[in-house]
Coordinates of N, CA and C in Angstrom, one line a residue:
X4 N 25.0 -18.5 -32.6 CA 26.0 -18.2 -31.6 C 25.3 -18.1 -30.3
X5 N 26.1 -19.1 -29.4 CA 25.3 -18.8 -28.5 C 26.3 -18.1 -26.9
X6 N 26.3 -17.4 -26.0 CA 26.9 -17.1 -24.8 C 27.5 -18.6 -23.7
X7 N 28.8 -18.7 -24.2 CA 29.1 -19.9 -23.6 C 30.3 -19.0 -22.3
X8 N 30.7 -18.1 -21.9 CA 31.4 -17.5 -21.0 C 32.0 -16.5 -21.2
X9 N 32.4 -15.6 -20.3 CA 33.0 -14.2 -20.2 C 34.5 -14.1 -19.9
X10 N 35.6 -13.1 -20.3 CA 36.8 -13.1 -20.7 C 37.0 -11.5 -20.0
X11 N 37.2 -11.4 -18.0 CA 36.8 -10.0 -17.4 C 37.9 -9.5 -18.3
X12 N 39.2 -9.4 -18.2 CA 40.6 -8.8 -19.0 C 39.7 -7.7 -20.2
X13 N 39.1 -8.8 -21.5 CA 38.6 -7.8 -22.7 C 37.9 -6.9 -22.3
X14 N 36.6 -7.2 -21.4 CA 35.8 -6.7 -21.1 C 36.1 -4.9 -20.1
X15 N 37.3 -5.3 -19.5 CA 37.8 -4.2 -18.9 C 38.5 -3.3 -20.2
X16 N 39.0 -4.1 -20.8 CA 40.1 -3.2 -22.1 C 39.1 -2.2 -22.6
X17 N 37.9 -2.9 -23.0 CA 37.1 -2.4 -23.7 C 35.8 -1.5 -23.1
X18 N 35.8 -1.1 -21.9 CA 34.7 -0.3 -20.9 C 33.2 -0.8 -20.5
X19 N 33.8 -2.1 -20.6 CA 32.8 -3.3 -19.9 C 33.0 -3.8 -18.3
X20 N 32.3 -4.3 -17.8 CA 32.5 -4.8 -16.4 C 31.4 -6.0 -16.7
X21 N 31.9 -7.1 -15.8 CA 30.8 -8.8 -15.8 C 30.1 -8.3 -14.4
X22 N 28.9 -8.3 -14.4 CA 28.1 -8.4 -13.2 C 27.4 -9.9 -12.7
X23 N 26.9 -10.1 -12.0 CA 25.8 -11.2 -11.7 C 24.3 -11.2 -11.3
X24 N 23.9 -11.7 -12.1 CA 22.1 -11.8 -11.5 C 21.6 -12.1 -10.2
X25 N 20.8 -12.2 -9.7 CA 20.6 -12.5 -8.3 C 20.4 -14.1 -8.3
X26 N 20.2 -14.6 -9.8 CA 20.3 -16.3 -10.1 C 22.0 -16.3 -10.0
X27 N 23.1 -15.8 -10.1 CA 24.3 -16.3 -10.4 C 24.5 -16.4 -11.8
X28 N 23.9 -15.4 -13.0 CA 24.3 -15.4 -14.2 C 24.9 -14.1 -14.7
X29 N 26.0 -14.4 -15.2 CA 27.0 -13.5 -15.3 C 26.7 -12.5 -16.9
X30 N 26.8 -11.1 -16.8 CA 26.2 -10.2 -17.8 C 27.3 -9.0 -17.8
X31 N 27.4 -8.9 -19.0 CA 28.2 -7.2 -19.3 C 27.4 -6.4 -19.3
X32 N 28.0 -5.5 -18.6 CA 27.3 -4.1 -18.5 C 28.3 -2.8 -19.0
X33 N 27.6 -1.8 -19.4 CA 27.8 -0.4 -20.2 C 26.7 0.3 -20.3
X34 N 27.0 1.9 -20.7 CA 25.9 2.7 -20.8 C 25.5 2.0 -21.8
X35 N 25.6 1.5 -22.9 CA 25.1 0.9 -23.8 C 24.4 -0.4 -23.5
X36 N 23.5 -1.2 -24.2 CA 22.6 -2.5 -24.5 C 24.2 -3.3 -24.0
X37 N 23.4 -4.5 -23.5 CA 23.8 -5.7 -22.8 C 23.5 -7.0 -23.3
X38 N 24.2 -8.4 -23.3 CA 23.5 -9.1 -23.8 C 23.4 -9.8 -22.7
X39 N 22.1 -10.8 -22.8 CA 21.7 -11.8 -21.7 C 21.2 -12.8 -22.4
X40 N 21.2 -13.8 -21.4 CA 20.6 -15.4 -22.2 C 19.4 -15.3 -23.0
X41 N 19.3 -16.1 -23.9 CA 18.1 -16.7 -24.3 C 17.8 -18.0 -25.0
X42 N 17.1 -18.4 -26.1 CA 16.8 -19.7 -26.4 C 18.1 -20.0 -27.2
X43 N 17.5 -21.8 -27.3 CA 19.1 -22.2 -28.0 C 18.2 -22.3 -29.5
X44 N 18.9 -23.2 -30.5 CA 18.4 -23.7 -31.7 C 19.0 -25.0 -32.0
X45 N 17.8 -25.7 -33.0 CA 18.6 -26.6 -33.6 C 19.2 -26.8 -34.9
X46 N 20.4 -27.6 -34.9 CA 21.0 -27.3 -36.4 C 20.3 -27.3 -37.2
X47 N 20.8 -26.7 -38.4 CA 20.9 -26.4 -39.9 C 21.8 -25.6 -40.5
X48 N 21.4 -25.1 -41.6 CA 22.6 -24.5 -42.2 C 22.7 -23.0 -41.8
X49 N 22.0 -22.3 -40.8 CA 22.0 -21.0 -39.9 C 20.9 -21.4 -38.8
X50 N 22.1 -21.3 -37.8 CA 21.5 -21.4 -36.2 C 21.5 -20.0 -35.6
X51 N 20.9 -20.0 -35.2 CA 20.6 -18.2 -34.0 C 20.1 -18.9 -32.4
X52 N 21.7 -18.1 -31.7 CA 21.1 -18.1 -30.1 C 20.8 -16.8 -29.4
X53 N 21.3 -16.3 -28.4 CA 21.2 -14.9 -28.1 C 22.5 -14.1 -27.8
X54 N 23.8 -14.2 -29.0 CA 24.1 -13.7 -29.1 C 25.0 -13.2 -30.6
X55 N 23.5 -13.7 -31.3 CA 24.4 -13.5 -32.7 C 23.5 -15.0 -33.8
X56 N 24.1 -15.3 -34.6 CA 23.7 -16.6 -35.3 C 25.2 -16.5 -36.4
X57 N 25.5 -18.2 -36.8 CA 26.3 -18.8 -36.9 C 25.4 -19.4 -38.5
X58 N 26.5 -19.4 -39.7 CA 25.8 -20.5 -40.5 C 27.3 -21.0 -41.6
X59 N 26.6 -22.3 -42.4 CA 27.3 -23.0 -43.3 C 26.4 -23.4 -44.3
X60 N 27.0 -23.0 -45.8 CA 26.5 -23.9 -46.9 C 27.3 -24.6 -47.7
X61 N 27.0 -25.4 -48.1 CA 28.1 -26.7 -48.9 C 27.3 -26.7 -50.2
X62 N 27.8 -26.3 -51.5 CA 27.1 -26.2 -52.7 C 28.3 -27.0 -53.7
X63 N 27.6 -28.0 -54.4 CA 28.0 -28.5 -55.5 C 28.1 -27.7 -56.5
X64 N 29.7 -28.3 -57.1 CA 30.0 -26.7 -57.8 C 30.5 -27.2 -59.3
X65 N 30.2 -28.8 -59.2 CA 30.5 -29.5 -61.0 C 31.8 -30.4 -60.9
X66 N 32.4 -31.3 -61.3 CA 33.2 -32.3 -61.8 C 33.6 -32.7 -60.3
X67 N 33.1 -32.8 -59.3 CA 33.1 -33.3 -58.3 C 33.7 -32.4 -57.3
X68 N 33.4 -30.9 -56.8 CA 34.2 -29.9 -56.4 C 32.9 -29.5 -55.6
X69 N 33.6 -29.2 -54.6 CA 32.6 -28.4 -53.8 C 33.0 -26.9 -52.9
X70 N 31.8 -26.1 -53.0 CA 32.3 -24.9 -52.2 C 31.8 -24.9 -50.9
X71 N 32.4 -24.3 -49.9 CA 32.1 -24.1 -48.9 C 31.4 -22.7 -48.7
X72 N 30.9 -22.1 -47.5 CA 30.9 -20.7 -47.3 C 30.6 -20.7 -46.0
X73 N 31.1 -20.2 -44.4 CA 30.8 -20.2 -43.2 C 31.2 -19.2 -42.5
X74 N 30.1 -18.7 -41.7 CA 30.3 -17.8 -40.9 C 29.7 -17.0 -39.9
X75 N 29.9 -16.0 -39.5 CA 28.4 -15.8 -38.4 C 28.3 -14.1 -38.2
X76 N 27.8 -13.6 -37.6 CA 26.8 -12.3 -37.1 C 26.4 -12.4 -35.8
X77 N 27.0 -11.2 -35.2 CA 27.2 -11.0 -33.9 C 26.2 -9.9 -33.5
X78 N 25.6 -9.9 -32.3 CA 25.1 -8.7 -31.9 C 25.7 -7.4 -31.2
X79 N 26.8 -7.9 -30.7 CA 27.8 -6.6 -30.5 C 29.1 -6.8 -31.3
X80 N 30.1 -5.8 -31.2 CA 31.5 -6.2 -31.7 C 32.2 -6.9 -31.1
X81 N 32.9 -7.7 -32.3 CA 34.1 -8.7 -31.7 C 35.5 -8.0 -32.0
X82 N 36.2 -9.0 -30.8 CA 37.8 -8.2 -30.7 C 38.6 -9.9 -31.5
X83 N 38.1 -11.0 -31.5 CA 38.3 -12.0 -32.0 C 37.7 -13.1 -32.3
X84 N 38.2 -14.2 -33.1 CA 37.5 -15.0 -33.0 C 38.7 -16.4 -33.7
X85 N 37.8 -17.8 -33.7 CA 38.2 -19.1 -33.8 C 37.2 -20.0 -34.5
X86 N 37.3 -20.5 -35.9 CA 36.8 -20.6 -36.6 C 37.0 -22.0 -37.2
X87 N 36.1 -23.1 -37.1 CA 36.2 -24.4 -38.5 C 35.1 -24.8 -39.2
X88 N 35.1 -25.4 -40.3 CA 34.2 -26.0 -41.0 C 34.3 -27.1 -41.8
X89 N 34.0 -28.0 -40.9 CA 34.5 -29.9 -41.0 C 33.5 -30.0 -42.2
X90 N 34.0 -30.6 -43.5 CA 33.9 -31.2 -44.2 C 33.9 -32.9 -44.5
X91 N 33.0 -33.6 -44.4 CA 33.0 -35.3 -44.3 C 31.9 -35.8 -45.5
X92 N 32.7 -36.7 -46.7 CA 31.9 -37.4 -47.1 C 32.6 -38.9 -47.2
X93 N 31.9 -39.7 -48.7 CA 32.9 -40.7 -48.8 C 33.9 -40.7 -48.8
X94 N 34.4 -41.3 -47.8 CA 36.4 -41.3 -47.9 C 36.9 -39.9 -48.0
X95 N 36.2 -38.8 -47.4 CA 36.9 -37.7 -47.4 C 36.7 -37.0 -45.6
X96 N 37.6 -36.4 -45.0 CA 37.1 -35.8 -44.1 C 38.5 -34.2 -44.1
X97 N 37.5 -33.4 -44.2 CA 38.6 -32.0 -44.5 C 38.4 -30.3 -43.9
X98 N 39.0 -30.2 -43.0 CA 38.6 -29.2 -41.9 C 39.5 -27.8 -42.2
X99 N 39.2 -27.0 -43.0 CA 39.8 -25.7 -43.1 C 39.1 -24.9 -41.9
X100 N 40.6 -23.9 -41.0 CA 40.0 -23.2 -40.3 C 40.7 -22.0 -40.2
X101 N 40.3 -20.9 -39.5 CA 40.9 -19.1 -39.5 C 40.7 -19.5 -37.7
X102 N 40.9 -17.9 -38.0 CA 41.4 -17.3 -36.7 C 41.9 -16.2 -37.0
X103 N 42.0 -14.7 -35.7 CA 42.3 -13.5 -35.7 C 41.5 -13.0 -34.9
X104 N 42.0 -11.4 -35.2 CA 41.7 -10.2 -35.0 C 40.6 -9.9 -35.4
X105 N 39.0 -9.4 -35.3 CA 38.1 -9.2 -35.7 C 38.0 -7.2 -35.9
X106 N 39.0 -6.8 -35.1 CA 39.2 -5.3 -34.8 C 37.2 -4.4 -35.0
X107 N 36.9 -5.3 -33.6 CA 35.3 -4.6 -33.0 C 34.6 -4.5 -34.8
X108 N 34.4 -5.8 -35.5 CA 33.5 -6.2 -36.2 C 32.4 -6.9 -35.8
X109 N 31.2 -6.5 -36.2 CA 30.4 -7.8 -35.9 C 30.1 -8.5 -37.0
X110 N 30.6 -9.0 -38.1 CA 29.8 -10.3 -39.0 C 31.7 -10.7 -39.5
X111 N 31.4 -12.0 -39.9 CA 33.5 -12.5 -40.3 C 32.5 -13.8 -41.4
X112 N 32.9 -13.9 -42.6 CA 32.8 -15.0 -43.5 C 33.7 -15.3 -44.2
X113 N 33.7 -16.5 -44.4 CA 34.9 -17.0 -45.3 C 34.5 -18.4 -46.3
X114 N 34.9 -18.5 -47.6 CA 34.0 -19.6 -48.5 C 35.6 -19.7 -49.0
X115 N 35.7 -21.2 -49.4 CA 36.3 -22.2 -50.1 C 36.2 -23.1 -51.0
X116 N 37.1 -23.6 -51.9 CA 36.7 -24.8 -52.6 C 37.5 -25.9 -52.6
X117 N 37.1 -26.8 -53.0 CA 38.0 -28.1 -52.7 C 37.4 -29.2 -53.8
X118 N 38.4 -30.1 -54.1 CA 37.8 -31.1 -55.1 C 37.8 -32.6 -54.0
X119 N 36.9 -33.5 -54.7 CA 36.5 -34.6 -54.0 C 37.0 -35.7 -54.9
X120 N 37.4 -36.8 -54.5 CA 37.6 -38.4 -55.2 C 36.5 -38.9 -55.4
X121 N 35.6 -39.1 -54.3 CA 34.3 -39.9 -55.1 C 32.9 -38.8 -55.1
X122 N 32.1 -39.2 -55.7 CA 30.9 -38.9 -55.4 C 29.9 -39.1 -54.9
X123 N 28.9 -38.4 -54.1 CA 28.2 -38.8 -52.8 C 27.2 -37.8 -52.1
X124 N 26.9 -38.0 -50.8 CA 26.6 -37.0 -50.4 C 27.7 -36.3 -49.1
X125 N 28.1 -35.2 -49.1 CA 28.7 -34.8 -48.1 C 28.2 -33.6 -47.1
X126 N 28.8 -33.7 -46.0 CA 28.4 -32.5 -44.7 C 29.0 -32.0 -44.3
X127 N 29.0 -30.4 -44.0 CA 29.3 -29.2 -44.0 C 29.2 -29.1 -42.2
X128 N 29.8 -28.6 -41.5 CA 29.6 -28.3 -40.2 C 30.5 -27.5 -39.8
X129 N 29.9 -26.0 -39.2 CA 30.8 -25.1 -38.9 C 30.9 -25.4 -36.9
X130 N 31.9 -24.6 -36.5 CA 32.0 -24.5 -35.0 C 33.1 -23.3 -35.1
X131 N 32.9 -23.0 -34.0 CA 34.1 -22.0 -33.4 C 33.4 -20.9 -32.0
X132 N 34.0 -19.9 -32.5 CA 34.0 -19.1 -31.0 C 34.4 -17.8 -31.3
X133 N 33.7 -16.5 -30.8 CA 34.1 -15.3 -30.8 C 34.2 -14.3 -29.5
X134 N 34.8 -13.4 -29.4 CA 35.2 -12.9 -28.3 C 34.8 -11.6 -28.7
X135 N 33.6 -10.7 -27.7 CA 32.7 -10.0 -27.9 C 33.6 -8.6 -27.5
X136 N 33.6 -7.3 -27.5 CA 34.3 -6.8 -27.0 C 34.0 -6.0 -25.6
X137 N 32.8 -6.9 -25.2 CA 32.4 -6.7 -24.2 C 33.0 -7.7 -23.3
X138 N 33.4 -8.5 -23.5 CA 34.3 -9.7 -22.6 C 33.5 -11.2 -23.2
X139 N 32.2 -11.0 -23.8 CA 31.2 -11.9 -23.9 C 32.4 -13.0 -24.6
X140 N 32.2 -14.8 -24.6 CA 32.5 -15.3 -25.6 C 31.4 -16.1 -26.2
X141 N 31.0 -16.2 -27.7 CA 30.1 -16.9 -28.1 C 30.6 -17.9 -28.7
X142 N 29.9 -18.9 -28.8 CA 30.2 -20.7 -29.2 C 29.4 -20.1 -30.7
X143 N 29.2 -20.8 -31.3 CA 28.7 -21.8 -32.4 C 27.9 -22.5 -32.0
X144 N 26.6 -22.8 -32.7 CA 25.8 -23.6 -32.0 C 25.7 -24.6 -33.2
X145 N 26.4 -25.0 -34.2 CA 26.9 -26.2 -35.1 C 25.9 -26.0 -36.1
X146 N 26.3 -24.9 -37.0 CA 25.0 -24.9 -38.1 C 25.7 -26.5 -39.5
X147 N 24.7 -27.0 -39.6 CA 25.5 -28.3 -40.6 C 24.6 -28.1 -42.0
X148 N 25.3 -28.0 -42.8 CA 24.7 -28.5 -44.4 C 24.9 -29.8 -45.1
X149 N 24.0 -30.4 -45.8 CA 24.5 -31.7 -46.8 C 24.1 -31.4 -48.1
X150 N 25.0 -32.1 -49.1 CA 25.0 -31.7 -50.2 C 25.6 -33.0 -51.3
X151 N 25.0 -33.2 -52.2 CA 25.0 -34.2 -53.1 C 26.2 -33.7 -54.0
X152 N 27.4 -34.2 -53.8 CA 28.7 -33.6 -55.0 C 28.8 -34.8 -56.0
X153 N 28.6 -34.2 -57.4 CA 29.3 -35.2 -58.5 C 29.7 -34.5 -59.2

């Protein structure tokens, strides 16, 4: 997960205020820890940016069925969030997604199953967005799995 913009509204609900750096980068502030930028990552099946990490696994689960499981871990609490995990192989492309209330959680997972027509290899790719209850919103930085289903 990484810091893709701030939401002042939650941030005030919640006893946050957005400040700016003397670069022009925008930070919550509280008597408490803050988060600020840092490095990105590249996909796999768990990505970590600086504010939290994001992951997906796609496990073959027998007669051509696969499970999913996707989700992420926050560094502060969320008040919400928005949530998919695109599924694509042969002749299949299948995108279950959530959404809600996180009620100042930091970690949300969710796993599925689904059956397939052919057999192959398929890929797993999560994305979405969470809403920190500091005002923070964090992206997904696209954790992807592949997996051989027969």
């Amino acid at each position: 997960m990484v810091v893709v913009g701030y939401d002042p509204d939650v941030a005030k609900a919640h006893g946050y205020a957005i400040r700016f750096t003397a670069e022009g980068m925008p930070y919550a502030v509280k008597s408490g820890p803050h988060l600020t930028t840092g490095r990105g990552a590249t996909p796999d099946n768990i990505v970590t940016g600086n504010c939290g990490s994001s992951w997906v696994f796609l496990y073959d689960v027998g007669a051509l069925r696969y499970s999913v499981d996707t989700g992420f871990g926050l560094v502060s609490a969320a008040v919400s969030y928005s949530w998919a995990a695109n599924v694509v192989g042969p002749a299949y492309n299948y995108t279950p997604a959530w959404s809600g209330a996180l009620l100042l959680k930091t970690a949300w997972s969710a796993q599925g199953a689904r059956s397939v027509s052919l057999p192959g290899t398929y890929s797993a790719k999560s994305s979405g967005t969470a809403v920190l209850a500091t005002g923070v919103i964090c992206r997904s930085q696209g954790p992807v799995a592949n997996q051989a289903i027969y």
